[in-house]
C-alpha positions as a Python dict, from the first residue, in 0.01 Angstrom:
ca = {
    (1, 'M'): (0, 0, 0),
    (2, 'F'): (101, 356, -56),
    (3, 'V'): (-41, 707, -38),
    (4, 'K'): (-106, 883, -366),
    (5, 'K'): (-178, 1256, -402),
    (6, 'I'): (-459, 1330, -648),
    (7, 'K'): (-506, 1670, -812),
    (8, 'K'): (-835, 1761, -980),
    (9, 'R'): (-951, 2086, -1129),
    (10, 'N'): (-1309, 2205, -1114),
    (11, 'G'): (-1435, 2249, -1470),
    (12, 'K'): (-1634, 2563, -1401),
    (13, 'T'): (-1424, 2754, -1149),
    (14, 'Q'): (-1084, 2611, -1252),
    (15, 'K'): (-1001, 2576, -883),
    (16, 'L'): (-744, 2304, -812),
    (17, 'Y'): (-829, 2048, -542),
    (18, 'E'): (-578, 1809, -385),
    (19, 'Y'): (-663, 1502, -183),
    (20, 'L'): (-507, 1172, -84),
    (21, 'H'): (-586, 811, -173),
    (22, 'L'): (-456, 498, -5),
    (23, 'V'): (-397, 259, -296),
    (24, 'E'): (-244, -82, -355),
    (25, 'S'): (-94, -241, -663),
    (26, 'V'): (-279, -543, -802),
    (27, 'R'): (-209, -771, -1095),
    (28, 'T'): (-481, -801, -1357),
    (29, 'E'): (-510, -961, -1699),
    (30, 'K'): (-421, -624, -1851),
    (31, 'G'): (-112, -586, -1632),
    (32, 'P'): (-47, -416, -1298),
    (33, 'R'): (-306, -165, -1183),
    (34, 'Q'): (-364, 53, -879),
    (35, 'R'): (-675, -23, -672),
    (36, 'L'): (-826, 237, -443),
    (37, 'V'): (-834, 106, -86),
    (38, 'L'): (-955, 420, 91),
    (39, 'N'): (-1015, 782, -1),
    (40, 'L'): (-832, 978, 270),
    (41, 'G'): (-969, 1313, 155),
    (42, 'N'): (-769, 1613, 269),
    (43, 'L'): (-593, 1428, 552),
    (44, 'D'): (-318, 1646, 696),
    (45, 'L'): (-3, 1447, 612),
    (46, 'S'): (328, 1570, 484),
    (47, 'S'): (480, 1382, 191),
    (48, 'S'): (756, 1255, 420),
    (49, 'Q'): (492, 1076, 632),
    (50, 'Y'): (320, 893, 344),
    (51, 'Q'): (531, 578, 361),
    (52, 'A'): (519, 545, 742),
    (53, 'F'): (142, 606, 740),
    (54, 'A'): (75, 344, 469),
    (55, 'K'): (302, 91, 642),
    (56, 'R'): (128, 141, 976),
    (57, 'V'): (-220, 102, 822),
    (58, 'E'): (-106, -218, 654),
    (59, 'D'): (41, -344, 983),
    (60, 'I'): (-288, -278, 1164),
    (61, 'L'): (-486, -455, 891),
    (62, 'T'): (-263, -763, 906),
    (63, 'G'): (-241, -765, 1286),
    (64, 'Q'): (130, -683, 1300),
    (65, 'H'): (290, -490, 1583),
    (66, 'S'): (510, -200, 1481),
    (67, 'F'): (868, -189, 1605),
    (68, 'T'): (906, 178, 1523),
    (69, 'E'): (726, 444, 1721),
    (70, 'L'): (516, 689, 1527),
    (71, 'D'): (403, 1018, 1668),
    (72, 'E'): (67, 998, 1845),
    (73, 'N'): (-120, 1199, 1580),
    (74, 'L'): (1, 978, 1292),
    (75, 'E'): (-81, 661, 1490),
    (76, 'K'): (-432, 791, 1556),
    (77, 'K'): (-487, 871, 1186),
    (78, 'A'): (-360, 526, 1084),
    (79, 'S'): (-588, 351, 1335),
    (80, 'E'): (-890, 549, 1216),
    (81, 'S'): (-812, 471, 852),
    (82, 'A'): (-768, 100, 928),
    (83, 'R'): (-1101, 100, 1111),
    (84, 'K'): (-1272, 252, 805),
    (85, 'I'): (-1113, -13, 582),
    (86, 'F'): (-1232, -290, 817),
    (87, 'K'): (-1587, -150, 801),
    (88, 'K'): (-1572, -122, 422),
    (89, 'Q'): (-1443, -478, 386),
    (90, 'A'): (-1704, -612, 629),
    (91, 'S'): (-1992, -451, 440),
    (92, 'E'): (-1857, -578, 106),
    (93, 'L'): (-1810, -926, 250),
    (94, 'S'): (-2158, -945, 400),
    (95, 'E'): (-2314, -842, 68),
    (96, 'T'): (-2130, -1086, -155),
    (97, 'T'): (-2058, -1406, 36),
    (98, 'D'): (-2256, -1692, 178),
    (99, 'R'): (-2205, -1799, 535),
    (100, 'D'): (-1908, -2031, 578),
    (101, 'F'): (-1853, -2158, 931),
    (102, 'Q'): (-1504, -2267, 1033),
    (103, 'S'): (-1350, -2410, 1349),
    (104, 'I'): (-1108, -2177, 1525),
    (105, 'D'): (-865, -2196, 1814),
    (106, 'V'): (-1009, -1952, 2069),
    (107, 'N'): (-675, -1931, 2252),
    (108, 'S'): (-521, -1765, 1946),
    (109, 'L'): (-770, -1479, 1934),
    (110, 'A'): (-691, -1125, 2039),
    (111, 'A'): (-963, -867, 2099),
    (112, 'E'): (-944, -524, 1941),
    (113, 'L'): (-1190, -235, 1939),
    (114, 'H'): (-1361, -328, 2266),
    (115, 'R'): (-1716, -199, 2287),
    (116, 'S'): (-1990, -223, 2546),
    (117, 'L'): (-2312, -404, 2459),
    (118, 'G'): (-2507, -505, 2772),
    (119, 'A'): (-2681, -182, 2866),
    (120, 'E'): (-2725, -93, 2498),
    (121, 'Y'): (-2902, -425, 2438),
    (122, 'V'): (-3144, -367, 2728),
    (123, 'C'): (-3225, -13, 2609),
    (124, 'H'): (-3263, -129, 2248),
    (125, 'S'): (-3503, -404, 2361),
    (126, 'V'): (-3716, -148, 2546),
    (127, 'W'): (-3701, 79, 2238),
    (128, 'Q'): (-3835, -206, 2024),
    (129, 'E'): (-4098, -306, 2277),
    (130, 'L'): (-4229, 51, 2283),
    (131, 'R'): (-4225, 50, 1899),
    (132, 'M'): (-4042, 381, 1889),
    (133, 'D'): (-3931, 322, 1528),
    (134, 'T'): (-4295, 298, 1418),
    (135, 'F'): (-4385, 608, 1619),
    (136, 'F'): (-4109, 817, 1459),
    (137, 'L'): (-4192, 689, 1110),
    (138, 'Q'): (-4557, 790, 1163),
    (139, 'Q'): (-4436, 1137, 1266),
    (140, 'G'): (-4251, 1170, 932),
    (141, 'V'): (-3898, 1111, 1057),
    (142, 'S'): (-3669, 947, 800),
    (143, 'A'): (-3570, 586, 869),
    (144, 'H'): (-3204, 688, 828),
    (145, 'V'): (-3230, 933, 1119),
    (146, 'I'): (-3393, 695, 1368),
    (147, 'P'): (-3062, 527, 1472),
    (148, 'I'): (-2928, 872, 1560),
    (149, 'L'): (-3234, 951, 1770),
    (150, 'E'): (-3201, 617, 1949),
    (151, 'A'): (-2830, 682, 2004),
    (152, 'L'): (-2903, 1023, 2158),
    (153, 'I'): (-3164, 880, 2396),
    (154, 'V'): (-2975, 563, 2488),
    (155, 'G'): (-2651, 758, 2523),
    (156, 'R'): (-2809, 994, 2774),
    (157, 'L'): (-2937, 694, 2973),
    (158, 'I'): (-2611, 498, 2978),
    (159, 'D'): (-2334, 757, 2958),
    (160, 'P'): (-2480, 1107, 3015),
    (161, 'G'): (-2303, 1395, 2850),
    (162, 'S'): (-2328, 1653, 2575),
    (163, 'E'): (-2431, 1567, 2219),
    (164, 'R'): (-2065, 1571, 2119),
    (165, 'H'): (-1980, 1332, 2403),
    (166, 'T'): (-2271, 1105, 2304),
    (167, 'K'): (-2156, 1100, 1939),
    (168, 'E'): (-1802, 1001, 2044),
    (169, 'W'): (-1941, 739, 2285),
    (170, 'V'): (-2172, 572, 2033),
    (171, 'E'): (-1910, 565, 1756),
    (172, 'K'): (-1605, 457, 1955),
    (173, 'R'): (-1708, 287, 2280),
    (174, 'S'): (-2055, 145, 2223),
    (175, 'A'): (-2193, -134, 2004),
    (176, 'L'): (-2533, 34, 1971),
    (177, 'Y'): (-2503, 81, 1594),
    (178, 'E'): (-2444, -295, 1569),
    (179, 'L'): (-2801, -338, 1699),
    (180, 'T'): (-2973, -46, 1522),
    (181, 'G'): (-2778, -40, 1198),
    (182, 'P'): (-2558, 253, 1100),
    (183, 'P'): (-2719, 593, 1044),
    (184, 'L'): (-2704, 766, 710),
    (185, 'R'): (-2388, 977, 683),
    (186, 'C'): (-2409, 1314, 514),
}
């Protein structure tokens, strides 16, 4: 994997836009090609950090531990990018493959991205029992917004805080969106 800088010009305004892609080289029948792994957008990276960033993302994806220490900001960006790639791969995999059950050695597993589920499950069960989804749909609320409403209410019950705190809680520390489905992103 490597980071590639893309430059595009707006046809009407002629303004030049620059953004980053995380790409990998793949072999095809027509020869080697570059496949987009993740659009990084306007991620704040200097060109000297591209190689270290791509290597760290690849290490996270393959479960490797890094021997070199990266600065905290670069490590955080790499972890976030790897998490987005995991989500993208999981959604692609669930859409295209049949279930294939395999035996595994549970002693060889390592947990990553720990999230709470117990209290969220209880609150989600009450939400369903009260038929809150149906109520909000009857009131004209979009089905894509309902998971956000549930997250705001459940978040205030389980881990009270501001809306910003609740957003961070539901996205990084809670498994609520595993139960409700992800909300529509704008």
